[in-house]
mmCIF file of C-alpha atoms in Angstrom:
data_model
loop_
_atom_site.group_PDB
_atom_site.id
_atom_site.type_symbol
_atom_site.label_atom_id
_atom_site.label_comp_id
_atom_site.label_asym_id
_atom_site.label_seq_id
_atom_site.Cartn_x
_atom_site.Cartn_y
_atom_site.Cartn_z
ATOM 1 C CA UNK A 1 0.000 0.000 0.000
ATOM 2 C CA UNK A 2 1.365 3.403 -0.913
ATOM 3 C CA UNK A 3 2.548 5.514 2.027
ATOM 4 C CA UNK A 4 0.467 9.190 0.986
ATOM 5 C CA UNK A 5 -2.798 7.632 -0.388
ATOM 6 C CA UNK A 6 -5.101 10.283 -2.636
ATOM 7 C CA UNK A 7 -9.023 9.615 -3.086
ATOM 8 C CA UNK A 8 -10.015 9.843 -5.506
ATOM 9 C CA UNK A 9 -7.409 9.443 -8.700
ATOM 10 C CA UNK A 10 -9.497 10.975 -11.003
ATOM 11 C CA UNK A 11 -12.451 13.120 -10.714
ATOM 12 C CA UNK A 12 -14.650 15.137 -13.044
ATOM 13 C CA UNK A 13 -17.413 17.437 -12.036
ATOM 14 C CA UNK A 14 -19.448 20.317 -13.008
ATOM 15 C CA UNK A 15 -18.469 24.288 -12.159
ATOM 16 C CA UNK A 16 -20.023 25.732 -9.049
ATOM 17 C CA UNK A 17 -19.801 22.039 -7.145
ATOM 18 C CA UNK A 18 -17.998 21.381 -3.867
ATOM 19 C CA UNK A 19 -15.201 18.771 -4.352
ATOM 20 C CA UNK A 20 -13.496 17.633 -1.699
ATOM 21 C CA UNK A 21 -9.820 15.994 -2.410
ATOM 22 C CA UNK A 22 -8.336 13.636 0.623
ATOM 23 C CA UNK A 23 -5.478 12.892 1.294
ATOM 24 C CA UNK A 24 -3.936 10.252 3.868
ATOM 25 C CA UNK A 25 -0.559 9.199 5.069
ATOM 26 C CA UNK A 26 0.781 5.897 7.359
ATOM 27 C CA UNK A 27 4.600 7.550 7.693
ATOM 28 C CA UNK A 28 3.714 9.347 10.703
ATOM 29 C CA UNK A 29 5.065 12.674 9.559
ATOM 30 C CA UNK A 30 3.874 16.223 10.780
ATOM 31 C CA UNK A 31 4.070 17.939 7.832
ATOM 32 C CA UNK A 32 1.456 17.713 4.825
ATOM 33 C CA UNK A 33 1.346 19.862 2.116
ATOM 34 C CA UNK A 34 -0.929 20.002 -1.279
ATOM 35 C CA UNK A 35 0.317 21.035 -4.431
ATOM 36 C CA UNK A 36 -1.214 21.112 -8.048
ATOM 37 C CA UNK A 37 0.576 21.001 -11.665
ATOM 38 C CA UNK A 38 0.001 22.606 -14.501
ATOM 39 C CA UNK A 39 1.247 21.889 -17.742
ATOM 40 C CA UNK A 40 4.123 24.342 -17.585
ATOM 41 C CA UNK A 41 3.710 25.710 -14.514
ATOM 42 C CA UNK A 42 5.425 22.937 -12.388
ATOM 43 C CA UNK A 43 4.164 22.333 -8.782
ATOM 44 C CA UNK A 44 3.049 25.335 -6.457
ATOM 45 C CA UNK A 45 1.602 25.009 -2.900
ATOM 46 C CA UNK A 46 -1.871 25.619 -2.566
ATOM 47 C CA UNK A 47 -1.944 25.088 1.469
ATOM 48 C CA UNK A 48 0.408 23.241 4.212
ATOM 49 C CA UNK A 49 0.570 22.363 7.827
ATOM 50 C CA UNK A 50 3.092 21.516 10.210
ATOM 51 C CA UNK A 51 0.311 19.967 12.584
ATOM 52 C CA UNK A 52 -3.483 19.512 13.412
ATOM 53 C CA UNK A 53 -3.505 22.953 14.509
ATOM 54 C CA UNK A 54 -1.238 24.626 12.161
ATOM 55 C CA UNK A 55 -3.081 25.835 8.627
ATOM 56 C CA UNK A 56 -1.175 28.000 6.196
ATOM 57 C CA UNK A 57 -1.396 29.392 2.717
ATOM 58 C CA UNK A 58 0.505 28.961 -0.307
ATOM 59 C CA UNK A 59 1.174 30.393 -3.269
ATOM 60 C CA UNK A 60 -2.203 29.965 -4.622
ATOM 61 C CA UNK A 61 -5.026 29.301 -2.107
ATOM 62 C CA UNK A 62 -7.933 32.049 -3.594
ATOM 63 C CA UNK A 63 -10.390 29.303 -4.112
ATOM 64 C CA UNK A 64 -9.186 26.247 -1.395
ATOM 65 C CA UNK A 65 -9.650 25.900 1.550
ATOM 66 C CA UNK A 66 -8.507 22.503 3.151
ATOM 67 C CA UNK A 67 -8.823 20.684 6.461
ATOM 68 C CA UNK A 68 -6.667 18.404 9.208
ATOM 69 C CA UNK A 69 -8.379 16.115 10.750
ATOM 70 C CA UNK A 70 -5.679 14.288 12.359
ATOM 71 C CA UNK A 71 -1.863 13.732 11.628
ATOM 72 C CA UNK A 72 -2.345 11.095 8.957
ATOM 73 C CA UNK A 73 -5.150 13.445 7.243
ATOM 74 C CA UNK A 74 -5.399 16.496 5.359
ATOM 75 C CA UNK A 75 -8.252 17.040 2.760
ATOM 76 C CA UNK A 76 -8.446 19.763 0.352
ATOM 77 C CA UNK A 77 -11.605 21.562 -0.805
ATOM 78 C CA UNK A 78 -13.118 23.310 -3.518
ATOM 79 C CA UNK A 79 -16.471 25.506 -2.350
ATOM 80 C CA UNK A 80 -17.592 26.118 -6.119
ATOM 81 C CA UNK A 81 -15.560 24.647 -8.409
ATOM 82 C CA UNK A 82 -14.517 26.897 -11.419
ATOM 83 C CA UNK A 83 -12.340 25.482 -15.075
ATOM 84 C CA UNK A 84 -9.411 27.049 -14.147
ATOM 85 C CA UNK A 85 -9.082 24.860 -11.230
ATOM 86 C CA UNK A 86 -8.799 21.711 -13.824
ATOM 87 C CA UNK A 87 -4.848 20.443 -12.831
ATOM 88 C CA UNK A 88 -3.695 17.530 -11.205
ATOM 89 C CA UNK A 89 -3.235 17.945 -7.390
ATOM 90 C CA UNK A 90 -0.594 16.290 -4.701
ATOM 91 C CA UNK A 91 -0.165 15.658 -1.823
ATOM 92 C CA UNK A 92 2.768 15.455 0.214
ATOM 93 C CA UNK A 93 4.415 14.869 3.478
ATOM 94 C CA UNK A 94 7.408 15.412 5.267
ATOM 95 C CA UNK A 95 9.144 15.252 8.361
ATOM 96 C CA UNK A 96 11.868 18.106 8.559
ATOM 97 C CA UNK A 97 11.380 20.412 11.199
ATOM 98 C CA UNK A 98 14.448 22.226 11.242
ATOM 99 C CA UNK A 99 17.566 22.124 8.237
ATOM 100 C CA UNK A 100 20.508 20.160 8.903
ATOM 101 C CA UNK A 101 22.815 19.095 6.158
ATOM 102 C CA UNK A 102 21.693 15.486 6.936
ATOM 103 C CA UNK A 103 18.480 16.428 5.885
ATOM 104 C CA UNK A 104 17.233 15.888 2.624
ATOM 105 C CA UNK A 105 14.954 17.697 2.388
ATOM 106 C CA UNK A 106 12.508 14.856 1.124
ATOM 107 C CA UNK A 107 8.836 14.958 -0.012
ATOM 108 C CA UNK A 108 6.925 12.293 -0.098
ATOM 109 C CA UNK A 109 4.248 12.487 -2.821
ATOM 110 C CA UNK A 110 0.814 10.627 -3.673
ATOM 111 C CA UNK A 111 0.152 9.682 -7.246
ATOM 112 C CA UNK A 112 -2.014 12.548 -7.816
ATOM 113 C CA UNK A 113 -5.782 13.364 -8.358
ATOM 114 C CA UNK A 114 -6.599 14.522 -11.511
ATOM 115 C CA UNK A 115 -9.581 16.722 -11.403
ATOM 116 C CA UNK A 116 -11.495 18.081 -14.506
ATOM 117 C CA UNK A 117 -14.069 20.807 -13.747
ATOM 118 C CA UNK A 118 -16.719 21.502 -17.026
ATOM 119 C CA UNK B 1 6.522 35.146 -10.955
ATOM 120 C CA UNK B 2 7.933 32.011 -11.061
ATOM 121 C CA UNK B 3 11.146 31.861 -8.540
ATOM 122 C CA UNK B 4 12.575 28.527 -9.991
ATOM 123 C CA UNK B 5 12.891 28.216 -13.107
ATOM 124 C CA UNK B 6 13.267 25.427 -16.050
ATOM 125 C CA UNK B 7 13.682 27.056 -19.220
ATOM 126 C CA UNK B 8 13.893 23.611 -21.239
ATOM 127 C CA UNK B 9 10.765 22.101 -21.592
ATOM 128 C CA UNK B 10 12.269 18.910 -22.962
ATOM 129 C CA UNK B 11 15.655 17.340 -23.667
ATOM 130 C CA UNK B 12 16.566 14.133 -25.760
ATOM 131 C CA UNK B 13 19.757 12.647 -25.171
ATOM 132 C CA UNK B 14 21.229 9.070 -26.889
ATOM 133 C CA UNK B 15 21.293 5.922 -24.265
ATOM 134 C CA UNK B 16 24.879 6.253 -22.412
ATOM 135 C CA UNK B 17 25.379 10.059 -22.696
ATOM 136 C CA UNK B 18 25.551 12.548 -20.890
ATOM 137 C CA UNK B 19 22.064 14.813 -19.940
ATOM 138 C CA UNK B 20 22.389 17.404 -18.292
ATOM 139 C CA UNK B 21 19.193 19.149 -16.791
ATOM 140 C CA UNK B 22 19.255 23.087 -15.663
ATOM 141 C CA UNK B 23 17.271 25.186 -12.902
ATOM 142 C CA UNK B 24 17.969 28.744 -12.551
ATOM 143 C CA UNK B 25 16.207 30.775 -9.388
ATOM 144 C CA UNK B 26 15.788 34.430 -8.062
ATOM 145 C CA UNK B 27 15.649 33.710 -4.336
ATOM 146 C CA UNK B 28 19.103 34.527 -2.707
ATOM 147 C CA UNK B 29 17.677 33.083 0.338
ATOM 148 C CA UNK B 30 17.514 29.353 -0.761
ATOM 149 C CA UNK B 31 19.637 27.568 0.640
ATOM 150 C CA UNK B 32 18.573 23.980 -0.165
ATOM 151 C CA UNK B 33 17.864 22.594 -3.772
ATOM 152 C CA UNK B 34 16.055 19.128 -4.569
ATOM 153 C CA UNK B 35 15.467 17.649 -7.892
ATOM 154 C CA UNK B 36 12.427 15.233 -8.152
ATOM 155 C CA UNK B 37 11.831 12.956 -11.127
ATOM 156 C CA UNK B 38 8.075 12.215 -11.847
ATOM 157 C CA UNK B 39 6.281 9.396 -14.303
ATOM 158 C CA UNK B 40 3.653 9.639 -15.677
ATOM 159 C CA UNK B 41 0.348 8.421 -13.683
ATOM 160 C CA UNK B 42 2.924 8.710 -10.590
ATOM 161 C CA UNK B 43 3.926 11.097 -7.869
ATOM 162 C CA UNK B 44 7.482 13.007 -7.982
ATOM 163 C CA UNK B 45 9.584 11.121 -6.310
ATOM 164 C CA UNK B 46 12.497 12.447 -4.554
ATOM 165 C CA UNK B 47 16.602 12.073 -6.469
ATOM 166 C CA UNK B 48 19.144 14.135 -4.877
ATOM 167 C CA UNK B 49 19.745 16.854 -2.857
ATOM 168 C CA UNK B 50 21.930 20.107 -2.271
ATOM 169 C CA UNK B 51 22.603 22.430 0.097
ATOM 170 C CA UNK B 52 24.233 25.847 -0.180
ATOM 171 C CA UNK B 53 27.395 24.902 1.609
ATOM 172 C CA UNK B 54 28.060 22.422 -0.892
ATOM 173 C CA UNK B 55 28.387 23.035 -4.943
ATOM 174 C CA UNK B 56 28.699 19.420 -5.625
ATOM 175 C CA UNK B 57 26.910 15.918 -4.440
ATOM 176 C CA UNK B 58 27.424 12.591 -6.098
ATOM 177 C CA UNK B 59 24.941 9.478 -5.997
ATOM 178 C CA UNK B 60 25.588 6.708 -8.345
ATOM 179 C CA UNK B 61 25.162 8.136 -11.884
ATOM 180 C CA UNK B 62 23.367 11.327 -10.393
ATOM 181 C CA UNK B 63 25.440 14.427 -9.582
ATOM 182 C CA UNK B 64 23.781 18.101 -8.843
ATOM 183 C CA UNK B 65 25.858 21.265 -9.112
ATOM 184 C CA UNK B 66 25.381 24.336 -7.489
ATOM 185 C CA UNK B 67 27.017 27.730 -8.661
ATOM 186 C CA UNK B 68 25.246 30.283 -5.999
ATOM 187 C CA UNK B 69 26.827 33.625 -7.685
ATOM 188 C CA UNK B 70 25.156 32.526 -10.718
ATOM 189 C CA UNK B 71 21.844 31.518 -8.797
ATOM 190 C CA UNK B 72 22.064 28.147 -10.816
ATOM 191 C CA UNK B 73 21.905 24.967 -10.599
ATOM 192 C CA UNK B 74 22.235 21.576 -12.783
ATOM 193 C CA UNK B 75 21.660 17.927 -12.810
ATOM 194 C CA UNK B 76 24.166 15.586 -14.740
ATOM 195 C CA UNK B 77 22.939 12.225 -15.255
ATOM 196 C CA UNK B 78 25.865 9.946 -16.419
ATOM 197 C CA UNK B 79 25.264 7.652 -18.251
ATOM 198 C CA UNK B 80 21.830 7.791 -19.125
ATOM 199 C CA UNK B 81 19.272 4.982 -19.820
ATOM 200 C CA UNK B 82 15.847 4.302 -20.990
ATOM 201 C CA UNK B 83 14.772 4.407 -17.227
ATOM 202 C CA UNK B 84 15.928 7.714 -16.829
ATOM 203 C CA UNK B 85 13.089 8.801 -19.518
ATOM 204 C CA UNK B 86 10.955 11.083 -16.749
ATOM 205 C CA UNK B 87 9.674 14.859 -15.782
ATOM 206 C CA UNK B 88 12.440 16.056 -13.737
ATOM 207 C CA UNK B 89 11.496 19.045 -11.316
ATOM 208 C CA UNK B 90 13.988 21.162 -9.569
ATOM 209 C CA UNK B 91 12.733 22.635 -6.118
ATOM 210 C CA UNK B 92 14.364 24.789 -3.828
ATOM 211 C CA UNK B 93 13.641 26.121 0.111
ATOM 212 C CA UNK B 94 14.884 28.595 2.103
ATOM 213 C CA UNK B 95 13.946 27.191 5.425
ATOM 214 C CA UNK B 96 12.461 23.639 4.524
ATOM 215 C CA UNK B 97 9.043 24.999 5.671
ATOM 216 C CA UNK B 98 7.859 25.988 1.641
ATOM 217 C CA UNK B 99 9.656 24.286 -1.412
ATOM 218 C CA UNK B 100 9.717 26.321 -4.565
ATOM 219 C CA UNK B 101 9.381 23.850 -7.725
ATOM 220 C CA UNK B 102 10.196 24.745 -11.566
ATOM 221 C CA UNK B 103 8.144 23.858 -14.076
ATOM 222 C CA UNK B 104 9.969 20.590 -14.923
ATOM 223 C CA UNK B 105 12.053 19.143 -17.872
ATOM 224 C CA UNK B 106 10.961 16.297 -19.653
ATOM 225 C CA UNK B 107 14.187 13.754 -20.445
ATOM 226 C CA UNK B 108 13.961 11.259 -22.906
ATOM 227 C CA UNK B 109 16.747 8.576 -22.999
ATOM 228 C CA UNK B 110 16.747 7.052 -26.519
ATOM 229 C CA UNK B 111 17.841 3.814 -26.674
#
């Protein structure tokens, strides 16, 4: 079983509906983050959190807002889904908490959730 | 505006050559660079690692050099092979809290 599990893979829905992406994680970290990709855009953070009580925005929240319901979860939503919002999302996890130069600096990704919005 | 950049969208390179993937950013106050390497219907996964003290680290056929003056940074991959055939993202942090990724460069490793 994959360690950062994303439900559901592949989603397509209708604009002005609520989706909800989740996200879960059995590695125990702290840190969860969720991206999406663009076609040449890369990977930019929509929202992360260092812990259950620790919410903050990215580069790109106008339109998320997203939810941690315990360590191992972290859903994302969408109040009224719009086109623009079509990408594939991530999630990730890690467990750095402050830079050494042992540190990697590792995420850990899911596969992805593609969402189309018509 | 973007503050990692990829400027090559793509890159082909013959089986047991050299490829050699670029990242350029803006943000003097990175101090740690990651490259990723993504399939398709998969998540990025993560490849090797700098850090600002360093301008060089080797693993296996992977090596990542840093040139901070220059704000640039580069992936050699020697030799290539079919496997290698991926997106590869550079990311970078300034405090490991937020990572920073490019838009990615797609490698493909003819045989």
């Amino acid at each position: 079983d994959a360690d950062v599990t994303q439900t559901p893979r592949n989603r397509i829905t209708k604009t002005g509906k609520r989706i909800m992406l989740e996200c879960s994680q059995t590695k125990g970290h702290d840190r969860m983050y969720w991206y999406r990709q663009d076609p040449g855009l890369g990977l930019r953070l929509i929202y992360y959190s260092f812990d259950v009580k620790d919410i903050n925005k990215g580069e790109i929240s106008d339109g998320y807002s997203v939810s941690r319901q315990a360590q191992a979860k972290f859903s994302l939503s969408l109040e009224s889904a719009i086109p623009n919002q079509t990408a594939l999302y991530f999630c990730a996890t890690s467990d750095l908490s402050t830079g050494t130069e042992e540190n990697t600096g590792e995420l850990f990704f899911g596969e992805g959730s593609r969402l189309t919005v018509l | 505006d973007q503050q990692v950049k990829q400027n090559s969208p793509s890159l082909s390179v013959q089986e047991g050559r050299i490829s050699i993937l670029n990242c350029d950013y803006t943000n003097s106050m990175f101090d740690y660079f990651l490259w990723y390497k993504k399939y398709p219907a998969e998540g990025p996964t993560f490849l090797i690692s700098i850090s600002s003290i360093k301008d060089k680290n080797e693993d296996g056929r992977f090596t990542v050099f840093l040139n901070k003056s220059a704000k640039h940074l580069s992936l050699h991959i020697v030799p290539s092979q079919p496997g290698d055939s991926a997106v590869y993202f550079c990311a970078a942090s300034a405090d490991f809290n937020k990572f920073y990724f490019g838009s990615g460069t797609k490698l493909n490793v003819k045989p």
